[in-house]
XYZ file of C-alpha atoms in Angstrom:
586
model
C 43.409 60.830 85.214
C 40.116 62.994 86.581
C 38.774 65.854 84.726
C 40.583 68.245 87.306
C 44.382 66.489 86.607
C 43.603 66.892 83.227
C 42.604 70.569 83.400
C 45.398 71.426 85.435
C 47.776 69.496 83.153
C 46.221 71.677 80.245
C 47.039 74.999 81.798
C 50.468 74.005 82.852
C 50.908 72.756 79.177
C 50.040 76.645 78.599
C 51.385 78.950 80.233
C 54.736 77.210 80.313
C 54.199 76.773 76.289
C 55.396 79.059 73.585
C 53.194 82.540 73.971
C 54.889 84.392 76.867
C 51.525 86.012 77.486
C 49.645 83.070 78.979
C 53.134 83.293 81.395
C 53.047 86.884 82.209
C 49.116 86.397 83.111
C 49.997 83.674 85.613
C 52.695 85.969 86.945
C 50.201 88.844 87.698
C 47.529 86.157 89.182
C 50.192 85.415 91.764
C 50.063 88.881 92.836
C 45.925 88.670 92.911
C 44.010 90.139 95.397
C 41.606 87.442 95.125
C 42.537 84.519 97.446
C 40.889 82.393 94.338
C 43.089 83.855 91.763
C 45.693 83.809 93.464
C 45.348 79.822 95.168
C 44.948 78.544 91.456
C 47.824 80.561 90.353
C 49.947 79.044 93.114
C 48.814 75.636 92.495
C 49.744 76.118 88.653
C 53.319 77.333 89.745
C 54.090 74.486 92.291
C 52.999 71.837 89.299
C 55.999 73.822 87.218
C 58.426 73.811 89.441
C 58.017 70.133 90.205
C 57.149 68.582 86.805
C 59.013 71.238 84.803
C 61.235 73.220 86.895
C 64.049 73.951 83.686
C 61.208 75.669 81.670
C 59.918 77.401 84.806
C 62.907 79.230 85.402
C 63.693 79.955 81.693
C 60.244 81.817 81.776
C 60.650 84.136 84.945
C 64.096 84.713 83.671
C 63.067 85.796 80.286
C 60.202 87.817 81.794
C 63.115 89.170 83.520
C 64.619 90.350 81.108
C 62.166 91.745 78.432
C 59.223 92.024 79.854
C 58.083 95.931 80.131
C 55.954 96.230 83.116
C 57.868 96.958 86.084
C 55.707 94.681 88.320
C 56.161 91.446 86.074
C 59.824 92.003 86.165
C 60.138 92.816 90.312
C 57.766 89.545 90.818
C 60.070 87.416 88.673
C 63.260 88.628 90.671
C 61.850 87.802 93.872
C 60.504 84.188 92.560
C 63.355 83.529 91.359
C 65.668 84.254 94.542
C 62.914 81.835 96.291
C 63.479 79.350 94.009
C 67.464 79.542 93.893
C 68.323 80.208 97.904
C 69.831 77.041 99.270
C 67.076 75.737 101.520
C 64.837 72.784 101.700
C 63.519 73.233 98.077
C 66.586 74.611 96.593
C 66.292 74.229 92.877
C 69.592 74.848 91.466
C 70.621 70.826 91.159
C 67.582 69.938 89.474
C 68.047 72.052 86.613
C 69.997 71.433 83.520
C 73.864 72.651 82.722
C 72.615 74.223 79.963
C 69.188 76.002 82.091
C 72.081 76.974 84.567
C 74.446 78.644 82.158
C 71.310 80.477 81.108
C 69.992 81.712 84.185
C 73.810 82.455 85.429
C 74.025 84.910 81.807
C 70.586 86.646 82.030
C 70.930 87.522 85.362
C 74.507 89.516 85.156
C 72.871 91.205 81.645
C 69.855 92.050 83.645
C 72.158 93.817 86.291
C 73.207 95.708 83.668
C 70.550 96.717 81.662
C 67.582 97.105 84.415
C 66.873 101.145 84.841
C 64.649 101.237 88.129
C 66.062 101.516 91.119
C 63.964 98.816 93.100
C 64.048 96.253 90.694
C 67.978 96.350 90.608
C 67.719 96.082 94.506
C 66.023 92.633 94.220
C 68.056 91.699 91.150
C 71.216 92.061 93.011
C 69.360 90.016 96.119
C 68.633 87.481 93.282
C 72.013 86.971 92.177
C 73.689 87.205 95.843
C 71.200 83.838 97.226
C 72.429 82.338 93.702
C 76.223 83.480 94.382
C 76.335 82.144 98.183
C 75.010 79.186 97.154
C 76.975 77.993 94.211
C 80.529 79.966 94.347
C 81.867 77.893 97.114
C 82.056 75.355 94.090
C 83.795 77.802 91.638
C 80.016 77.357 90.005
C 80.151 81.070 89.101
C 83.549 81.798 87.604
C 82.416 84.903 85.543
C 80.989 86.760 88.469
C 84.372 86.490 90.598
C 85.852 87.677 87.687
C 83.846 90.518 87.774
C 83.803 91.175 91.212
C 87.721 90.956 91.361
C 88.401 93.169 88.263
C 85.375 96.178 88.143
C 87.351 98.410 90.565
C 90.410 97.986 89.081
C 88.527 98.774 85.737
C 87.335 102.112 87.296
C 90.699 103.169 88.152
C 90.909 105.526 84.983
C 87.426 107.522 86.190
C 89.362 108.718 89.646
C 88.313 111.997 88.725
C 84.535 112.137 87.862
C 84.190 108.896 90.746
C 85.670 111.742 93.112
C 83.152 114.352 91.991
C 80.428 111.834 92.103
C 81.262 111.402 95.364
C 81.671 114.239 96.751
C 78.439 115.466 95.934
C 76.826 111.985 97.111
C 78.097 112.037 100.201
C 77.875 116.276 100.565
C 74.817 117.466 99.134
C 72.127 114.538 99.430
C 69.765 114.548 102.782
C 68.785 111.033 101.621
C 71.046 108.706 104.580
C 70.416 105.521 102.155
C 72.298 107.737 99.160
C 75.277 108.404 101.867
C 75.570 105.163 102.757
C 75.610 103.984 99.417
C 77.861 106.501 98.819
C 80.052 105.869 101.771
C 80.133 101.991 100.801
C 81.076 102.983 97.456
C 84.136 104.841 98.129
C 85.363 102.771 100.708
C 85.334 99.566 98.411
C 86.987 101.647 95.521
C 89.713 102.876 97.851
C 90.578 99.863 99.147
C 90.751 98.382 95.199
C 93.406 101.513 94.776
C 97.037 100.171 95.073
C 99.273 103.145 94.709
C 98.949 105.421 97.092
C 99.075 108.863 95.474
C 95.879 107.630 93.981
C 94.216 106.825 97.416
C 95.611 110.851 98.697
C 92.993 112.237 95.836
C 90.574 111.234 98.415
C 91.646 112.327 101.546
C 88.876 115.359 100.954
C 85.658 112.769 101.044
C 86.955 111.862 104.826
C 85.042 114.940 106.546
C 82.386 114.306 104.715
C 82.719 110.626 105.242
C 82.816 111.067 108.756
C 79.672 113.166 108.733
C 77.530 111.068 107.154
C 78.203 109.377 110.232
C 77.983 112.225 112.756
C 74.541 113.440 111.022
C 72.833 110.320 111.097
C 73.695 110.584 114.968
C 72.348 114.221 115.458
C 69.224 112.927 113.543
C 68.249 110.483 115.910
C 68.869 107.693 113.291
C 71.288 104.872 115.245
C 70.224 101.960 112.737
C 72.086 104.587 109.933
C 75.214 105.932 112.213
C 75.811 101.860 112.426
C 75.443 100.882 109.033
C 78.213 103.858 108.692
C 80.063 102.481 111.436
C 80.351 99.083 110.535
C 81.818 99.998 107.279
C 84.387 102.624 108.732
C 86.009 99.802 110.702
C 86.486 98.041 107.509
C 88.235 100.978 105.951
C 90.320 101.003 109.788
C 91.409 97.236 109.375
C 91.890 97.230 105.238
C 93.221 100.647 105.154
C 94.099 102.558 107.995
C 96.993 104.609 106.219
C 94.578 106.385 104.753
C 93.245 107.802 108.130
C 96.670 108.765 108.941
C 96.645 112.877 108.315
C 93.176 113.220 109.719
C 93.608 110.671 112.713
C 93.175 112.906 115.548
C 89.765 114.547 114.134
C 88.732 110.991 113.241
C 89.829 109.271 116.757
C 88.448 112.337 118.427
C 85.251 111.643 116.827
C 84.807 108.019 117.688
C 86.163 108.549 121.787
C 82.764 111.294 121.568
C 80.833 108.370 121.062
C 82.099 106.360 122.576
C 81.492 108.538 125.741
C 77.782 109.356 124.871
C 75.821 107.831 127.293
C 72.771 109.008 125.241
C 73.405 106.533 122.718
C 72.845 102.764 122.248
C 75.161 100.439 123.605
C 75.585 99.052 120.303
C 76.735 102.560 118.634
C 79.174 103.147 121.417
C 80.235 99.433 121.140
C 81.100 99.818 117.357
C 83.278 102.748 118.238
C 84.994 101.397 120.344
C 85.545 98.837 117.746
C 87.167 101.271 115.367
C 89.506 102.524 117.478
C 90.723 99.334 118.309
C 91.015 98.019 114.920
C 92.950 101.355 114.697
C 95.695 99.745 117.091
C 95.703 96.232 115.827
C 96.352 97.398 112.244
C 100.320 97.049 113.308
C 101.174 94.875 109.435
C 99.436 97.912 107.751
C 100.547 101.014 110.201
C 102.297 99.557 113.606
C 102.678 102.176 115.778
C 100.547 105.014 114.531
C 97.971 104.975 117.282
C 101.182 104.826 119.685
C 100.981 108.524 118.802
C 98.138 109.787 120.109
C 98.437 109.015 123.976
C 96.102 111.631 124.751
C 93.354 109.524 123.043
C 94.948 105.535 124.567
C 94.453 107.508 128.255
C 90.647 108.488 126.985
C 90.373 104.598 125.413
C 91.582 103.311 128.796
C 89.122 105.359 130.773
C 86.048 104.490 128.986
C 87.121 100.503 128.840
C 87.465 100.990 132.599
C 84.475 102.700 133.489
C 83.033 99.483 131.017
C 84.187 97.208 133.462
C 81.988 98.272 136.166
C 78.803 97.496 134.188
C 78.139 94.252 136.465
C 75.078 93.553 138.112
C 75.425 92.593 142.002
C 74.169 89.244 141.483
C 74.425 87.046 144.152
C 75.524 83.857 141.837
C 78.060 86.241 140.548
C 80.038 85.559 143.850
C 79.258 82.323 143.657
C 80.347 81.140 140.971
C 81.993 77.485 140.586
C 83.414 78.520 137.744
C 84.753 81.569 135.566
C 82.579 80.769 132.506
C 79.280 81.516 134.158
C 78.493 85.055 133.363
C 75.749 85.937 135.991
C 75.503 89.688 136.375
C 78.104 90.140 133.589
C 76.810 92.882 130.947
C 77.333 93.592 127.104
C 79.337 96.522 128.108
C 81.470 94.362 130.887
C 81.722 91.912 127.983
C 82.992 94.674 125.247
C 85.268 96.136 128.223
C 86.994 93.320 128.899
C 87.914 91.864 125.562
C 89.075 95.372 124.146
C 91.169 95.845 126.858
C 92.338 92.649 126.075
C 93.060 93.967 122.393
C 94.107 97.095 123.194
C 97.102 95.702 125.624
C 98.556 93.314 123.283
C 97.779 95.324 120.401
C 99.922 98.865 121.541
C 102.575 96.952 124.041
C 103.385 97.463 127.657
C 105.674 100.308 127.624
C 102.784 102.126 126.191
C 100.067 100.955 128.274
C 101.161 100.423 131.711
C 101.925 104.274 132.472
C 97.986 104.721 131.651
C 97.142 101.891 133.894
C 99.755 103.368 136.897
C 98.189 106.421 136.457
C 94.112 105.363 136.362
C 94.465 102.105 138.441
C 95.385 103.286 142.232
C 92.241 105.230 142.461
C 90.139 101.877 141.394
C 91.891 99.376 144.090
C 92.052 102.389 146.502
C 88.087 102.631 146.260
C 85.594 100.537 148.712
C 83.569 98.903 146.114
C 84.149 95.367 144.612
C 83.497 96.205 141.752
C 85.974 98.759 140.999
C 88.448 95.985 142.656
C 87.757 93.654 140.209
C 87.738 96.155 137.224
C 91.314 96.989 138.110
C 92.526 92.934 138.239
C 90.887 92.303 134.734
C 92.737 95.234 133.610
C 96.010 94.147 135.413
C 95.609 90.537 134.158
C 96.037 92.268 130.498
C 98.791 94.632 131.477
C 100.634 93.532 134.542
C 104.136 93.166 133.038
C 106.785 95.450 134.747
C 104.304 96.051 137.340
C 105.705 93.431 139.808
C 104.640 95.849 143.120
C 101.475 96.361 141.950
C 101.164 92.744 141.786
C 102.205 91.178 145.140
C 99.724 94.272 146.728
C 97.008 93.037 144.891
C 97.160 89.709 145.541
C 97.836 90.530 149.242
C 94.219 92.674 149.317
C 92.641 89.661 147.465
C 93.222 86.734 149.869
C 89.815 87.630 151.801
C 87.632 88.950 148.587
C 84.679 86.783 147.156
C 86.690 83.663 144.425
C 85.852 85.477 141.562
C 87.678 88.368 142.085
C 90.213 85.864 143.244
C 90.597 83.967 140.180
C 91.009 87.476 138.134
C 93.662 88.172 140.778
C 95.979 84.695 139.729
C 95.402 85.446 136.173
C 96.624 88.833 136.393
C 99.792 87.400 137.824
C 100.052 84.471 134.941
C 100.256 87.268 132.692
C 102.581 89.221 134.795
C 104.748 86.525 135.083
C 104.959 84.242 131.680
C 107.066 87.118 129.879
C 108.850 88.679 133.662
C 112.509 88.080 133.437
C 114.291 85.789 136.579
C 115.733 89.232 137.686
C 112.165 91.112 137.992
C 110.419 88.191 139.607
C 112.797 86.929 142.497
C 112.640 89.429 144.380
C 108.980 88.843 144.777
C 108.954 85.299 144.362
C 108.564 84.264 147.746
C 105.414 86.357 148.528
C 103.764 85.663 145.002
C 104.457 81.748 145.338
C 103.102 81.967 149.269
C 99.793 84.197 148.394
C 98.951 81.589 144.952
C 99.500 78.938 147.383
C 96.776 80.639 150.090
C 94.362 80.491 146.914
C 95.459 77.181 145.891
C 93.737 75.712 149.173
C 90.440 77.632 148.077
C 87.792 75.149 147.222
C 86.499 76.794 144.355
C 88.113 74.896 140.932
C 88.184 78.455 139.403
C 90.632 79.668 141.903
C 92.440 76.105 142.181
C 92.995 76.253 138.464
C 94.076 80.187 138.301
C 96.399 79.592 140.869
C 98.126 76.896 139.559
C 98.706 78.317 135.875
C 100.271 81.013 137.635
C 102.335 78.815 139.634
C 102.889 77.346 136.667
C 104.142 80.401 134.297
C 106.839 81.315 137.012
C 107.896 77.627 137.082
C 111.799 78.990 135.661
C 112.665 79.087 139.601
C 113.791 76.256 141.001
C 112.084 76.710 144.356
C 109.090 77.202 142.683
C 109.757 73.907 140.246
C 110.087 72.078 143.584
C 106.733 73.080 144.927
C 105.106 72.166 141.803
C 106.918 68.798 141.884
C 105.834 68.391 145.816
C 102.158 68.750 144.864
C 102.513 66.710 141.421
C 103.584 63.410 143.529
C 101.562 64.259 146.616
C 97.781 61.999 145.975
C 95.455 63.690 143.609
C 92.136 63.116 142.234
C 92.371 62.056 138.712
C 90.728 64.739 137.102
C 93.107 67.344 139.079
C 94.016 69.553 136.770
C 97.599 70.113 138.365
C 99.335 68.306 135.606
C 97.791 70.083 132.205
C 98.074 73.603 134.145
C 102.357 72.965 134.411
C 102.470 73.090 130.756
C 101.536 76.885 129.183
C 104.600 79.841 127.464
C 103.759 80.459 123.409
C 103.305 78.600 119.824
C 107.233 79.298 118.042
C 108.371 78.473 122.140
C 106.531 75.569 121.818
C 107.740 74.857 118.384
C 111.413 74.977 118.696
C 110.788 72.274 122.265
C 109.048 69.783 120.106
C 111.437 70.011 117.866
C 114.237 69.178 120.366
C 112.316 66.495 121.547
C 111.620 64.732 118.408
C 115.363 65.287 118.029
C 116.089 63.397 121.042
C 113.940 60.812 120.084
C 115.496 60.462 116.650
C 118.818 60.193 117.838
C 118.018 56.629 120.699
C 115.896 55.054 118.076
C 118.460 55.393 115.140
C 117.735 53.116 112.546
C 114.987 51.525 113.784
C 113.035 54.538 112.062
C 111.323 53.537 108.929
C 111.046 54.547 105.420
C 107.674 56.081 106.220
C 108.134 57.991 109.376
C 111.126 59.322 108.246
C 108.916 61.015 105.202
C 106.317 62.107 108.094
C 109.402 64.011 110.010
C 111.039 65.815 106.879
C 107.087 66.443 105.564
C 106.401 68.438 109.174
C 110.021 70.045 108.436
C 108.778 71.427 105.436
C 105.872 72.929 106.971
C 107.708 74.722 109.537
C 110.380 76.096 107.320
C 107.802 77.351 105.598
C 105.243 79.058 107.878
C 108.586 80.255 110.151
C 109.719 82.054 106.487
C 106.010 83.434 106.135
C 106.177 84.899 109.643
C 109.723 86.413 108.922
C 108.163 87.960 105.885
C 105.348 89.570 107.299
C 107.744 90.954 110.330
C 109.790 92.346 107.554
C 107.170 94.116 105.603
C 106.238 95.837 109.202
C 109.337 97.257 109.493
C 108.989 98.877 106.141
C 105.893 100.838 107.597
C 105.876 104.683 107.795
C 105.138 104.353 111.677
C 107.193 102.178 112.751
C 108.959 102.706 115.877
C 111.837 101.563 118.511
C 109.067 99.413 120.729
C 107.944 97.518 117.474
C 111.813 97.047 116.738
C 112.066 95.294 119.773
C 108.847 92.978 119.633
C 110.083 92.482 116.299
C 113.326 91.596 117.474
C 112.300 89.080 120.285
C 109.634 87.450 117.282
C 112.738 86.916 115.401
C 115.111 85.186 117.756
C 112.099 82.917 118.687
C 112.195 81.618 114.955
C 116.171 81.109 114.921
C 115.803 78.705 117.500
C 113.133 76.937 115.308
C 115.550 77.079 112.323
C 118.391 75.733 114.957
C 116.106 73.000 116.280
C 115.588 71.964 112.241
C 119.059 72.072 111.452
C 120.278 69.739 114.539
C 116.939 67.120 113.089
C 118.709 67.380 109.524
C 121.832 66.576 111.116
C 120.447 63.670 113.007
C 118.739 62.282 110.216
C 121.848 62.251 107.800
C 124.305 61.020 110.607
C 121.720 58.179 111.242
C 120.602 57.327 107.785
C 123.441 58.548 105.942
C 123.487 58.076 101.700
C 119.896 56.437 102.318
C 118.855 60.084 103.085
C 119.913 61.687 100.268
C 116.549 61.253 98.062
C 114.999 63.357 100.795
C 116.838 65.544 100.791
């Protein structure tokens, strides 16, 4: 070993040995202005955390914990975050159970105990690196526990937490106080389960919402989102709570939404609470349903979304609908909240809105405004069977694109249209998707044919289908796959038949072991159809629920008493078949 090992050996010996001074002093080198200092301070540190790395961490985390200058104690946080995030050198493994149960203790008492506000900043960093890394194990028990419980233990403080509040979220002109203030009370309310308790805070909502409206008149975006982001979480978690004060909330968010002044990624996010609004239907179905004034605003803006698309020339060229050329963030937002906001709020809500706004949009000369008003209609087109056959009449000639958006509009039209509303149309919707069907663009081949497919309850349209299914095809034509759509308890219940049928011509030739495979995939349906009949009632329990979620309700449930049909005919099978044999399964 040379004299420079040795030396370094010496001073590692040191400051990792029983005066916490010679520690603290290698501590405070690592923060050095000198690069000297400071390299042979680093070099020291490296040899501890690969010779020694229990006794290294031991150290920071008692300097943690006792050491009074503020600077020793932020450095050790930070070291030790570095030293515990789950990276390259992660640390954690290498230490000992006992080093670990150390750390894990000394961390949580620091949390408690540390007074300035910085250090508890990087403290809580600290623990969170340590947390992701090692809870996904159940290697942190104690702070779940803690996590889980310390709102419910705040429950009997309602009163001074509401004060506290109140003048957090009121009085202070610091935004990173209101946010913290904001996050605060939205993570206690959502640990409150009775609601009289959650009404005591109905007052902190205006000022709530004005933490988000002032960060907006202050020109500070980065804030308004941070307050954003955690108002949608209170919308999906919570959204009773928004119920008496909906229209000034909604109201607020649509302004927004509308302000072209503002980023896209403000307007974006309130958007995003408005929808979240009108998917909360397990927590409040229906309550948006009331405010059609604001679903006719929503609409507009989604539209006017739409037409965000750049006039790229490989737009219209597309081979395919999955290339995006020209498409924007906002076309991208637009189209997937109208999306939400159709199958979240139902058609008999939705479609007067889109009779009323669409006309002007196919009426007008430019594409684009053509093809806003198909990817609307391919979200809302059912009961609007006229509307339909027009559109695909003015779409024969337009660019494939738009011609592709056209046949999925009528998939969707179709899959849920009743024989009655559909045959009367049938024979011009079947001849215009058969116009696109000789398109050579795949996008347009494959549109077509779902749609041909989702309207396939006719027999003159089965026999079409069947024509071009025996007729020669390539063998990657996607004809085949794109006959077989509908949805998953549909699909359910038919598999069920058909193992049924296929139970009852092999009889006994079924073994032992496939016979536990059938009743094992029995059990699982029974039980996620029961789940889903839960849920459905618990919606109807809801304060706004109305007749139009009665009746999805009501189609939901006749969808699952065909699956409990289609088990009960198996069960029947199976004990006609096997008879006493089947009993232990039973």
């Amino acid at each position: 070993m040379d004299e420079s090992t040795q030396l370094q050996q010496a001073q590692l010996a040191a400051v990792l040995g029983g005066d916490p001074s010679q520690f603290e002093t290698l501590i405070s080198s690592l923060m050095s202005s000198s690069n000297e200092t400071r390299s042979q301070a680093e070099l020291i540190f490296n040899l501890a955390k690969q010779h020694d790395p229990n006794s290294l961490c031991l150290k920071l985390a008692h300097l943690l914990q006792f050491s009074p200058h503020l600077d020793a104690r932020a450095m050790s946080a930070v070291l030790l975050r570095k030293l515990l995030t789950r990276d390259d050198s992660y640390l954690w493994p290498r230490l000992s159970p006992q080093t670990q149960s150390s750390l894990k203790s000394i961390l949580l008492a620091c949390l408690q105990q540390e007074s300035v506000k910085s250090n508890t900043k990087k403290l809580c960093d600290t623990v969170s690196e340590l947390a992701s890394g090692i809870l996904p194990d159940n290697g942190w028990p104690e702070l779940s526990a803690l996590s889980q419980y310390i709102g419910e233990s705040l429950i009997p403080f309602i009163k001074e937490l509401h004060g506290v509040f109140l003048q957090r979220l009121g009085s202070s002109t610091n935004f990173d106080v209101k946010i913290a203030a904001l996050n605060a009370v939205i993570n206690f309310i959502q640990c409150l389960d009775n609601s009289s308790d959650r009404d005591r805070f109905q007052d902190l909502l205006p000022s709530m919402i004005r933490t988000l409206t002032e960060a907006l008149n202050n020109g500070n975006e980065a804030t308004a989102q941070e307050a954003l982001e955690l108002l949608i979480e209170l919308a999906g978690t919570e959204p009773r709570f928004l119920r008496r004060q909906l229209v000034d909330v909604v109201g607020s968010m649509l302004q927004i939404a509308e302000a072209e002044s503002l980023e896209e990624g403000t307007r974006h996010l309130a958007i995003e609470f408005v929808i979240t609004l009108a998917e909360a239907r397990e927590r409040a179905p229906g309550m948006m349903r009331k405010l059609p004034q604001f679903i006719s605003r929503l609409f507009g803006i989604l539209m006017t979304m739409l037409l965000d698309i750049e006039d790229d020339p490989a737009w219209h060229s597309a081979e395919n609908e999955d290339e995006d050329a020209g498409e924007t963030s906002n076309y991208s937002v637009g189209q997937e909240c109208l999306d939400r906001l159709a199958i979240s709020l139902g058609g008999n809500t939705i479609v007067p809105v889109a009779s009323e706004q669409l006309p002007a949009y196919l009426a007008a000369p430019e594409w684009q405004k053509h093809h806003a008003a198909l990817i609307a209609l391919a979200q809302i087109a059912e009961g609007c069977s006229k509307v339909m056959l027009k559109t695909l009449e003015q779409v024969v000639t337009m660019n494939p694109r738009v011609q592709a958006h056209a046949a999925s509009a009528v998939l969707n039209f179709s899959e849920n249209c009743t024989p009655e509303i559909l045959t009367p149309y049938l024979d011009g919707v079947v001849s215009k998707l058969l116009v696109l069907l000789q398109n050579g663009k795949q996008m347009v081949q494959e549109g077509a044919l779902t749609a041909l497919a989702s309207v396939a309850d006719s027999s003159q349209v089965m026999d079409v289908l069947m024509s071009l299914q025996v007729s020669q095809m390539e063998s990657d034509d996607p004809t085949t796959s794109y006959m077989l759509q509908e949805p998953d308890t549909e699909i359910c219940a038919s598999m069920l038949d058909a193992l049924n049928e296929c139970l009852q011509i092999s009889g006994v030739l079924v073994d032992e072991s496939q016979v536990r495979s059938v009743v094992d995939e029995i059990k699982l349906v029974i039980t996620a159809s029961s789940s889903r009949k839960r849920e459905r009632a618990e919606r109807a329990k809801a304060e706004d629920f109305d007749a139009e979620e009665g009746e999805l309700i009501k189609e939901e449930n006749e969808q699952e008493e065909e699956v409990f049909d289609q088990v009960g005919e198996i069960l029947g099978t199976l004990i006609k078949t096997f008879k006493a044999s089947f009993l232990p399964f039973v």
